PDB file of C-alpha atoms in Angstrom:
ATOM      1  CA  MET A   1      -8.770  -2.915  23.350  1.00 92.00           C
ATOM      2  CA  GLU A   2     -11.425  -5.212  24.779  1.00 95.00           C
ATOM      3  CA  LEU A   3     -12.617  -7.484  21.973  1.00 97.00           C
ATOM      4  CA  LYS A   4     -16.353  -8.149  22.013  1.00 96.00           C
ATOM      5  CA  ALA A   5     -17.137  -8.805  18.334  1.00 97.00           C
ATOM      6  CA  THR A   6     -13.895 -10.443  17.226  1.00 98.00           C
ATOM      7  CA  ARG A   7     -11.162 -12.800  18.405  1.00 98.00           C
ATOM      8  CA  TYR A   8      -7.437 -12.521  17.799  1.00 98.00           C
ATOM      9  CA  ASP A   9      -4.835 -15.262  18.076  1.00 97.00           C
ATOM     10  CA  VAL A  10      -1.225 -15.537  16.911  1.00 97.00           C
ATOM     11  CA  ARG A  11       0.405 -18.895  16.316  1.00 92.00           C
ATOM     12  CA  ASP A  12       3.482 -19.920  14.340  1.00 93.00           C
ATOM     13  CA  GLY A  13       3.830 -16.526  12.681  1.00 96.00           C
ATOM     14  CA  VAL A  14       0.168 -16.407  11.612  1.00 98.00           C
ATOM     15  CA  ALA A  15      -2.401 -14.024  13.104  1.00 98.00           C
ATOM     16  CA  VAL A  16      -5.955 -15.362  12.967  1.00 98.00           C
ATOM     17  CA  VAL A  17      -8.738 -12.777  13.107  1.00 98.00           C
ATOM     18  CA  THR A  18     -12.192 -14.246  13.752  1.00 98.00           C
ATOM     19  CA  LEU A  19     -15.394 -12.289  13.196  1.00 98.00           C
ATOM     20  CA  ALA A  20     -17.275 -13.448  16.260  1.00 98.00           C
ATOM     21  CA  ARG A  21     -20.958 -12.587  16.387  1.00 97.00           C
ATOM     22  CA  PRO A  22     -22.266 -16.097  15.733  1.00 97.00           C
ATOM     23  CA  LYS A  23     -25.822 -15.402  16.889  1.00 96.00           C
ATOM     24  CA  ARG A  24     -26.009 -12.724  14.163  1.00 96.00           C
ATOM     25  CA  ARG A  25     -24.187 -14.783  11.498  1.00 96.00           C
ATOM     26  CA  ASN A  26     -21.067 -12.710  12.170  1.00 97.00           C
ATOM     27  CA  ALA A  27     -22.843  -9.617  10.860  1.00 96.00           C
ATOM     28  CA  TRP A  28     -20.798  -6.433  10.621  1.00 95.00           C
ATOM     29  CA  THR A  29     -21.228  -3.539  13.049  1.00 94.00           C
ATOM     30  CA  GLY A  30     -19.314  -0.375  13.848  1.00 93.00           C
ATOM     31  CA  ARG A  31     -17.927  -2.128  16.903  1.00 95.00           C
ATOM     32  CA  MET A  32     -16.680  -5.039  14.798  1.00 97.00           C
ATOM     33  CA  HIS A  33     -15.079  -2.695  12.267  1.00 96.00           C
ATOM     34  CA  THR A  34     -13.320  -0.761  15.025  1.00 97.00           C
ATOM     35  CA  GLU A  35     -11.989  -3.963  16.598  1.00 98.00           C
ATOM     36  CA  TYR A  36     -11.000  -5.347  13.205  1.00 98.00           C
ATOM     37  CA  ARG A  37      -8.939  -2.274  12.366  1.00 98.00           C
ATOM     38  CA  TRP A  38      -7.304  -2.339  15.796  1.00 98.00           C
ATOM     39  CA  ILE A  39      -6.343  -5.989  15.317  1.00 98.00           C
ATOM     40  CA  LEU A  40      -4.913  -5.342  11.852  1.00 98.00           C
ATOM     41  CA  ARG A  41      -2.799  -2.500  13.232  1.00 98.00           C
ATOM     42  CA  GLU A  42      -1.538  -4.741  16.043  1.00 98.00           C
ATOM     43  CA  ALA A  43      -0.736  -7.582  13.649  1.00 98.00           C
ATOM     44  CA  ASP A  44       0.998  -5.284  11.166  1.00 98.00           C
ATOM     45  CA  ASN A  45       3.194  -3.850  13.918  1.00 97.00           C
ATOM     46  CA  ASP A  46       4.020  -7.238  15.470  1.00 97.00           C
ATOM     47  CA  PRO A  47       7.319  -8.642  14.106  1.00 95.00           C
ATOM     48  CA  ALA A  48       6.196 -12.135  15.154  1.00 95.00           C
ATOM     49  CA  VAL A  49       3.314 -11.965  12.658  1.00 97.00           C
ATOM     50  CA  ARG A  50       4.129 -12.763   9.036  1.00 97.00           C
ATOM     51  CA  VAL A  51       0.652 -13.543   7.624  1.00 98.00           C
ATOM     52  CA  ILE A  52      -2.904 -12.564   8.623  1.00 98.00           C
ATOM     53  CA  VAL A  53      -5.906 -14.897   8.233  1.00 98.00           C
ATOM     54  CA  VAL A  54      -9.481 -13.605   8.487  1.00 98.00           C
ATOM     55  CA  THR A  55     -12.417 -15.960   9.034  1.00 98.00           C
ATOM     56  CA  GLY A  56     -15.870 -16.160  10.611  1.00 98.00           C
ATOM     57  CA  ASP A  57     -16.882 -17.894  13.820  1.00 98.00           C
ATOM     58  CA  PRO A  58     -17.968 -21.329  12.548  1.00 97.00           C
ATOM     59  CA  GLU A  59     -20.986 -21.343  14.869  1.00 97.00           C
ATOM     60  CA  GLY A  60     -22.333 -18.398  12.885  1.00 96.00           C
ATOM     61  CA  ASN A  61     -22.666 -20.527   9.726  1.00 95.00           C
ATOM     62  CA  ALA A  62     -21.329 -17.584   7.724  1.00 98.00           C
ATOM     63  CA  PHE A  63     -18.114 -15.749   6.993  1.00 98.00           C
ATOM     64  CA  CYS A  64     -19.905 -12.420   7.387  1.00 98.00           C
ATOM     65  CA  ALA A  65     -23.587 -11.994   6.543  1.00 96.00           C
ATOM     66  CA  GLY A  66     -23.135  -8.286   5.824  1.00 94.00           C
ATOM     67  CA  ALA A  67     -24.208  -5.275   7.832  1.00 90.00           C
ATOM     68  CA  ASP A  68     -26.321  -6.126  10.866  1.00 88.00           C
ATOM     69  CA  LEU A  69     -29.980  -5.699   9.895  1.00 77.00           C
ATOM     70  CA  GLN A  70     -30.744  -3.957  13.178  1.00 73.00           C
ATOM     71  CA  ALA A  71     -28.101  -1.371  12.299  1.00 65.00           C
ATOM     72  CA  LEU A  72     -29.605  -0.955   8.820  1.00 56.00           C
ATOM     73  CA  GLU A  73     -33.011  -0.413  10.386  1.00 52.00           C
ATOM     74  CA  GLY A  74     -31.477   2.230  12.624  1.00 52.00           C
ATOM     75  CA  HIS A  75     -29.971   4.019   9.614  1.00 48.00           C
ATOM     76  CA  SER A  76     -33.408   4.059   8.011  1.00 49.00           C
ATOM     77  CA  GLU A  77     -35.063   5.485  11.102  1.00 53.00           C
ATOM     78  CA  ARG A  78     -32.396   8.205  11.441  1.00 55.00           C
ATOM     79  CA  GLY A  79     -32.742   9.108   7.787  1.00 57.00           C
ATOM     80  CA  GLN A  80     -29.098   8.524   6.838  1.00 57.00           C
ATOM     81  CA  TYR A  81     -26.248   6.025   6.972  1.00 58.00           C
ATOM     82  CA  ASP A  82     -24.022   5.979  10.049  1.00 63.00           C
ATOM     83  CA  ALA A  83     -20.858   3.853  10.077  1.00 70.00           C
ATOM     84  CA  GLY A  84     -21.038   3.577  13.873  1.00 78.00           C
ATOM     85  CA  THR A  85     -17.290   4.003  14.331  1.00 87.00           C
ATOM     86  CA  PRO A  86     -15.444   6.498  16.567  1.00 90.00           C
ATOM     87  CA  GLU A  87     -13.548   9.475  15.165  1.00 89.00           C
ATOM     88  CA  ASP A  88     -10.286   8.078  16.542  1.00 92.00           C
ATOM     89  CA  ILE A  89     -10.702   4.667  14.874  1.00 96.00           C
ATOM     90  CA  PRO A  90      -7.361   2.897  14.323  1.00 96.00           C
ATOM     91  CA  GLU A  91      -5.773   3.389  10.903  1.00 97.00           C
ATOM     92  CA  PRO A  92      -3.907   0.228   9.891  1.00 97.00           C
ATOM     93  CA  GLY A  93      -2.002   0.535   6.618  1.00 97.00           C
ATOM     94  CA  TYR A  94      -2.381   4.313   6.487  1.00 97.00           C
ATOM     95  CA  GLY A  95       0.575   6.501   5.505  1.00 97.00           C
ATOM     96  CA  VAL A  96       2.085   4.073   2.992  1.00 96.00           C
ATOM     97  CA  ASP A  97       0.447   5.584  -0.083  1.00 95.00           C
ATOM     98  CA  PRO A  98      -2.347   8.176  -0.307  1.00 95.00           C
ATOM     99  CA  ALA A  99      -4.193   5.763  -2.633  1.00 95.00           C
ATOM    100  CA  PHE A 100      -4.561   3.321   0.289  1.00 96.00           C
ATOM    101  CA  ASP A 101      -5.750   5.808   2.932  1.00 97.00           C
ATOM    102  CA  ALA A 102      -9.470   4.981   2.976  1.00 96.00           C
ATOM    103  CA  THR A 103     -11.865   2.469   4.512  1.00 96.00           C
ATOM    104  CA  PHE A 104     -10.964  -1.105   3.445  1.00 97.00           C
ATOM    105  CA  ALA A 105      -8.376   0.239   0.964  1.00 97.00           C
ATOM    106  CA  TYR A 106      -6.131   0.316   4.051  1.00 97.00           C
ATOM    107  CA  HIS A 107      -5.638  -3.429   3.453  1.00 98.00           C
ATOM    108  CA  PHE A 108      -3.274  -2.537   0.604  1.00 97.00           C
ATOM    109  CA  GLY A 109      -0.982  -0.631   2.953  1.00 97.00           C
ATOM    110  CA  ILE A 110      -0.685  -3.488   5.447  1.00 98.00           C
ATOM    111  CA  GLY A 111       2.737  -5.026   4.989  1.00 97.00           C
ATOM    112  CA  LYS A 112       1.665  -8.646   5.415  1.00 98.00           C
ATOM    113  CA  PRO A 113      -0.406 -10.963   3.198  1.00 98.00           C
ATOM    114  CA  VAL A 114      -4.055 -11.208   4.235  1.00 98.00           C
ATOM    115  CA  ILE A 115      -5.877 -14.482   3.524  1.00 98.00           C
ATOM    116  CA  ALA A 116      -9.666 -14.793   3.750  1.00 98.00           C
ATOM    117  CA  ALA A 117     -10.801 -18.218   4.955  1.00 98.00           C
ATOM    118  CA  ILE A 118     -14.397 -17.962   3.756  1.00 98.00           C
ATOM    119  CA  ASN A 119     -16.307 -20.563   5.763  1.00 98.00           C
ATOM    120  CA  GLY A 120     -19.817 -19.515   4.767  1.00 98.00           C
ATOM    121  CA  ALA A 121     -21.910 -16.751   3.257  1.00 98.00           C
ATOM    122  CA  ALA A 122     -20.267 -13.417   2.435  1.00 98.00           C
ATOM    123  CA  ALA A 123     -22.854 -10.715   1.756  1.00 97.00           C
ATOM    124  CA  GLY A 124     -22.528  -6.955   1.410  1.00 96.00           C
ATOM    125  CA  VAL A 125     -19.622  -5.847   3.544  1.00 96.00           C
ATOM    126  CA  GLY A 126     -18.710  -9.542   3.906  1.00 97.00           C
ATOM    127  CA  LEU A 127     -18.065  -9.619   0.144  1.00 98.00           C
ATOM    128  CA  VAL A 128     -16.093  -6.375   0.496  1.00 97.00           C
ATOM    129  CA  LEU A 129     -13.937  -7.909   3.217  1.00 98.00           C
ATOM    130  CA  ALA A 130     -13.246 -10.988   1.124  1.00 98.00           C
ATOM    131  CA  ALA A 131     -12.431  -8.888  -1.947  1.00 98.00           C
ATOM    132  CA  TYR A 132      -9.858  -6.778  -0.112  1.00 98.00           C
ATOM    133  CA  ALA A 133      -7.996  -9.863   1.107  1.00 98.00           C
ATOM    134  CA  ASP A 134      -4.940 -10.790  -0.970  1.00 98.00           C
ATOM    135  CA  LEU A 135      -5.934 -14.456  -1.234  1.00 98.00           C
ATOM    136  CA  ARG A 136      -9.269 -16.254  -0.850  1.00 98.00           C
ATOM    137  CA  PHE A 137      -9.915 -19.861   0.212  1.00 98.00           C
ATOM    138  CA  CYS A 138     -13.560 -20.923   0.423  1.00 98.00           C
ATOM    139  CA  VAL A 139     -15.815 -23.843   1.311  1.00 98.00           C
ATOM    140  CA  PRO A 140     -18.043 -25.379  -1.405  1.00 98.00           C
ATOM    141  CA  GLY A 141     -21.499 -23.912  -1.836  1.00 98.00           C
ATOM    142  CA  ALA A 142     -20.826 -20.684   0.065  1.00 98.00           C
ATOM    143  CA  LYS A 143     -23.098 -17.893  -1.141  1.00 98.00           C
ATOM    144  CA  PHE A 144     -21.963 -14.400  -2.110  1.00 98.00           C
ATOM    145  CA  THR A 145     -23.880 -11.232  -2.903  1.00 97.00           C
ATOM    146  CA  ALA A 146     -23.092  -7.538  -3.120  1.00 96.00           C
ATOM    147  CA  ALA A 147     -26.600  -6.953  -1.669  1.00 93.00           C
ATOM    148  CA  HIS A 148     -26.557  -3.160  -2.024  1.00 91.00           C
ATOM    149  CA  GLY A 149     -29.173  -3.003  -4.797  1.00 90.00           C
ATOM    150  CA  ARG A 150     -32.014  -4.141  -2.562  1.00 89.00           C
ATOM    151  CA  PHE A 151     -31.355  -1.256  -0.126  1.00 85.00           C
ATOM    152  CA  ASN A 152     -30.970   1.512  -2.715  1.00 88.00           C
ATOM    153  CA  PHE A 153     -27.263   1.773  -1.853  1.00 89.00           C
ATOM    154  CA  PRO A 154     -24.366   2.274  -4.282  1.00 90.00           C
ATOM    155  CA  ALA A 155     -21.705  -0.381  -4.747  1.00 93.00           C
ATOM    156  CA  GLU A 156     -19.930  -0.291  -1.406  1.00 93.00           C
ATOM    157  CA  TYR A 157     -16.401   0.626  -0.354  1.00 94.00           C
ATOM    158  CA  GLY A 158     -14.734   0.692  -3.759  1.00 95.00           C
ATOM    159  CA  LEU A 159     -16.065  -2.645  -5.052  1.00 96.00           C
ATOM    160  CA  SER A 160     -16.767  -0.857  -8.345  1.00 96.00           C
ATOM    161  CA  TRP A 161     -12.996  -0.257  -8.613  1.00 96.00           C
ATOM    162  CA  LEU A 162     -11.757  -3.540  -7.148  1.00 96.00           C
ATOM    163  CA  LEU A 163     -14.008  -6.255  -8.572  1.00 97.00           C
ATOM    164  CA  PRO A 164     -13.294  -5.450 -12.262  1.00 96.00           C
ATOM    165  CA  ARG A 165      -9.599  -5.829 -11.440  1.00 97.00           C
ATOM    166  CA  ILE A 166     -10.183  -9.248  -9.842  1.00 98.00           C
ATOM    167  CA  VAL A 167     -12.811 -10.863 -12.071  1.00 98.00           C
ATOM    168  CA  GLY A 168     -12.968  -8.570 -15.113  1.00 97.00           C
ATOM    169  CA  LEU A 169     -15.595  -6.049 -16.167  1.00 97.00           C
ATOM    170  CA  THR A 170     -18.176  -8.547 -17.447  1.00 98.00           C
ATOM    171  CA  HIS A 171     -18.344 -10.544 -14.198  1.00 98.00           C
ATOM    172  CA  ALA A 172     -18.111  -7.401 -12.047  1.00 98.00           C
ATOM    173  CA  ASN A 173     -21.071  -5.878 -13.882  1.00 98.00           C
ATOM    174  CA  ASP A 174     -23.072  -9.066 -13.281  1.00 98.00           C
ATOM    175  CA  ILE A 175     -22.261  -9.064  -9.550  1.00 97.00           C
ATOM    176  CA  LEU A 176     -22.757  -5.345  -8.939  1.00 96.00           C
ATOM    177  CA  LEU A 177     -25.640  -4.416 -11.228  1.00 97.00           C
ATOM    178  CA  SER A 178     -27.803  -7.385 -10.230  1.00 96.00           C
ATOM    179  CA  SER A 179     -26.859  -7.798  -6.546  1.00 95.00           C
ATOM    180  CA  ARG A 180     -27.776 -11.430  -7.192  1.00 97.00           C
ATOM    181  CA  VAL A 181     -26.635 -14.366  -5.087  1.00 97.00           C
ATOM    182  CA  PHE A 182     -23.844 -16.413  -6.626  1.00 98.00           C
ATOM    183  CA  THR A 183     -22.080 -19.498  -5.313  1.00 98.00           C
ATOM    184  CA  ALA A 184     -18.504 -20.377  -4.457  1.00 98.00           C
ATOM    185  CA  GLU A 185     -18.353 -22.494  -7.599  1.00 98.00           C
ATOM    186  CA  GLU A 186     -19.356 -19.505  -9.745  1.00 98.00           C
ATOM    187  CA  ALA A 187     -16.904 -17.303  -7.852  1.00 98.00           C
ATOM    188  CA  ASP A 188     -14.167 -19.830  -8.560  1.00 98.00           C
ATOM    189  CA  ARG A 189     -14.939 -19.853 -12.287  1.00 98.00           C
ATOM    190  CA  MET A 190     -14.871 -16.047 -12.303  1.00 98.00           C
ATOM    191  CA  GLY A 191     -11.389 -16.086 -10.778  1.00 98.00           C
ATOM    192  CA  PHE A 192     -12.499 -14.584  -7.453  1.00 98.00           C
ATOM    193  CA  LEU A 193     -11.242 -17.538  -5.405  1.00 98.00           C
ATOM    194  CA  ASN A 194      -7.820 -19.125  -5.150  1.00 98.00           C
ATOM    195  CA  ARG A 195      -9.117 -22.473  -3.939  1.00 98.00           C
ATOM    196  CA  ILE A 196     -12.271 -24.303  -2.857  1.00 98.00           C
ATOM    197  CA  VAL A 197     -11.648 -26.540   0.143  1.00 98.00           C
ATOM    198  CA  PRO A 198     -13.972 -28.959   2.006  1.00 98.00           C
ATOM    199  CA  PRO A 199     -15.220 -27.408   5.260  1.00 97.00           C
ATOM    200  CA  GLU A 200     -13.421 -29.897   7.482  1.00 97.00           C
ATOM    201  CA  ARG A 201     -10.083 -29.022   5.840  1.00 98.00           C
ATOM    202  CA  LEU A 202     -10.479 -25.285   5.283  1.00 98.00           C
ATOM    203  CA  MET A 203      -8.531 -23.929   8.248  1.00 98.00           C
ATOM    204  CA  ASP A 204      -5.910 -26.667   8.018  1.00 98.00           C
ATOM    205  CA  GLU A 205      -5.195 -25.790   4.371  1.00 98.00           C
ATOM    206  CA  VAL A 206      -5.273 -22.059   4.999  1.00 98.00           C
ATOM    207  CA  MET A 207      -2.931 -22.359   7.974  1.00 98.00           C
ATOM    208  CA  ALA A 208      -0.560 -24.642   6.050  1.00 98.00           C
ATOM    209  CA  TYR A 209      -0.452 -22.140   3.191  1.00 98.00           C
ATOM    210  CA  ALA A 210       0.011 -19.215   5.598  1.00 98.00           C
ATOM    211  CA  LYS A 211       2.801 -20.971   7.494  1.00 97.00           C
ATOM    212  CA  ALA A 212       4.555 -21.774   4.215  1.00 96.00           C
ATOM    213  CA  LEU A 213       4.435 -18.067   3.330  1.00 96.00           C
ATOM    214  CA  ALA A 214       5.661 -17.164   6.796  1.00 95.00           C
ATOM    215  CA  THR A 215       8.675 -19.463   6.606  1.00 94.00           C
ATOM    216  CA  SER A 216       9.642 -19.405   2.920  1.00 95.00           C
ATOM    217  CA  VAL A 217       9.260 -15.719   2.048  1.00 96.00           C
ATOM    218  CA  ALA A 218      11.332 -12.960   3.627  1.00 96.00           C
ATOM    219  CA  PRO A 219       9.045 -10.517   5.464  1.00 95.00           C
ATOM    220  CA  GLY A 220      10.541  -7.541   3.621  1.00 95.00           C
ATOM    221  CA  SER A 221       9.907  -9.265   0.305  1.00 96.00           C
ATOM    222  CA  ALA A 222       6.290 -10.047   1.222  1.00 96.00           C
ATOM    223  CA  ARG A 223       5.712  -6.458   2.352  1.00 96.00           C
ATOM    224  CA  GLU A 224       7.215  -4.733  -0.682  1.00 96.00           C
ATOM    225  CA  THR A 225       5.798  -7.201  -3.219  1.00 97.00           C
ATOM    226  CA  LYS A 226       2.290  -6.717  -1.851  1.00 97.00           C
ATOM    227  CA  ARG A 227       2.613  -2.938  -2.026  1.00 95.00           C
ATOM    228  CA  GLN A 228       4.047  -3.178  -5.547  1.00 95.00           C
ATOM    229  CA  ILE A 229       1.029  -5.174  -6.690  1.00 96.00           C
ATOM    230  CA  TYR A 230      -1.499  -2.598  -5.506  1.00 96.00           C
ATOM    231  CA  ARG A 231       0.531   0.469  -6.436  1.00 95.00           C
ATOM    232  CA  ASP A 232       1.112  -0.948  -9.907  1.00 94.00           C
ATOM    233  CA  LEU A 233      -2.633  -1.082 -10.510  1.00 92.00           C
ATOM    234  CA  HIS A 234      -2.317   2.709 -10.953  1.00 86.00           C
ATOM    235  CA  ARG A 235       0.966   2.765 -12.862  1.00 89.00           C
ATOM    236  CA  ASP A 236       2.074   2.304 -16.427  1.00 83.00           C
ATOM    237  CA  ALA A 237       4.514  -0.519 -17.155  1.00 86.00           C
ATOM    238  CA  ALA A 238       7.611   1.684 -17.328  1.00 90.00           C
ATOM    239  CA  SER A 239       6.875   3.273 -13.940  1.00 90.00           C
ATOM    240  CA  ALA A 240       6.360  -0.178 -12.400  1.00 90.00           C
ATOM    241  CA  VAL A 241       9.714  -1.379 -13.792  1.00 92.00           C
ATOM    242  CA  LYS A 242      11.578   1.695 -12.545  1.00 93.00           C
ATOM    243  CA  ALA A 243      10.029   1.414  -9.081  1.00 89.00           C
ATOM    244  CA  ALA A 244      10.939  -2.293  -8.941  1.00 89.00           C
ATOM    245  CA  GLU A 245      14.533  -1.531  -9.945  1.00 91.00           C
ATOM    246  CA  ALA A 246      14.849   1.091  -7.206  1.00 92.00           C
ATOM    247  CA  LEU A 247      13.457  -1.361  -4.645  1.00 89.00           C
ATOM    248  CA  LEU A 248      15.850  -4.066  -5.826  1.00 86.00           C
ATOM    249  CA  VAL A 249      18.852  -1.837  -5.153  1.00 91.00           C
ATOM    250  CA  GLU A 250      17.475  -0.732  -1.777  1.00 90.00           C
ATOM    251  CA  MET A 251      16.573  -4.225  -0.579  1.00 88.00           C
ATOM    252  CA  SER A 252      19.868  -5.774  -1.725  1.00 89.00           C
ATOM    253  CA  ARG A 253      21.554  -3.679   0.981  1.00 91.00           C
ATOM    254  CA  THR A 254      19.573  -5.286   3.816  1.00 92.00           C
ATOM    255  CA  PRO A 255      20.771  -7.991   6.238  1.00 92.00           C
ATOM    256  CA  ASP A 256      17.828 -10.191   5.202  1.00 90.00           C
ATOM    257  CA  TYR A 257      19.097 -10.263   1.614  1.00 85.00           C
ATOM    258  CA  ARG A 258      22.511 -11.457   2.789  1.00 91.00           C
ATOM    259  CA  GLU A 259      20.855 -13.981   5.137  1.00 90.00           C
ATOM    260  CA  GLY A 260      18.650 -15.276   2.329  1.00 88.00           C
ATOM    261  CA  VAL A 261      21.626 -15.883   0.035  1.00 89.00           C
ATOM    262  CA  LYS A 262      23.645 -17.494   2.815  1.00 90.00           C
ATOM    263  CA  ALA A 263      20.775 -19.775   3.850  1.00 89.00           C
ATOM    264  CA  TRP A 264      20.225 -20.841   0.234  1.00 88.00           C
ATOM    265  CA  MET A 265      23.909 -21.672  -0.213  1.00 89.00           C
ATOM    266  CA  GLU A 266      23.998 -23.567   3.085  1.00 92.00           C
ATOM    267  CA  LYS A 267      20.701 -25.382   2.330  1.00 89.00           C
ATOM    268  CA  ARG A 268      19.048 -24.340   5.597  1.00 91.00           C
ATOM    269  CA  PRO A 269      16.023 -22.264   6.624  1.00 90.00           C
ATOM    270  CA  ALA A 270      16.692 -18.544   6.657  1.00 91.00           C
ATOM    271  CA  ASP A 271      16.604 -16.593   9.915  1.00 90.00           C
ATOM    272  CA  TRP A 272      15.024 -13.352   8.691  1.00 84.00           C
ATOM    273  CA  LYS A 273      14.729 -10.351  10.975  1.00 84.00           C
ATOM    274  CA  GLY A 274      12.163  -8.408   8.964  1.00 81.00           C
TER     275      GLY A 274
END
């Protein structure tokens, strides 16, 4: 696919996805969503990729400023919302679990950790994108907002399900019912962020963390642990334990398990095959 609204680069086992509409503050469009899903599918299927990082073009002075206002104006003129995506849009993460087979929920089916490197404002769908990442690193002072209230929209793309599970019901109600702007520092106190990092060090810290994941965690372990986490949000404790026990037996039969044990005993890096 020709990439016009995004960039995609793979280095040292880490795929970096950049939202690249800097003149529009990296605002989201149907084209960007289509490209983004295509990239995620490519990265998920690429054995050389162990971790995925999502960020905004730094020249846009935002991570993602939400839906493009010109697109919103077009929805208004047409009298209804239009996602602007083709019927044959790529489906990364689909087919793993029916609970993941929906827009943005597909992140949970992707078998690799996704890290959001939030280098500026994240509004509307930008907040959604950050929330569906597995880990979130952010610059100081970045501004967040759900934004939907001012447009007479509902909470978007499952945020009403996801945010209470990340920050708790009290904070989620504050964010979603008010659509107010809140800062990275507030987001950190709520438990939304993993780390606040100075702008000049953001990508260095994110890449260091991602490379550590890529080299120290077996790809099969990363994949199954991630899927356990999101599946277990729907399960009772006993079902989670039984599923984990079944996975333990299954994964102990793999070459990567034997390689991991051997590498540990020999005090060397493991050569996992994924």
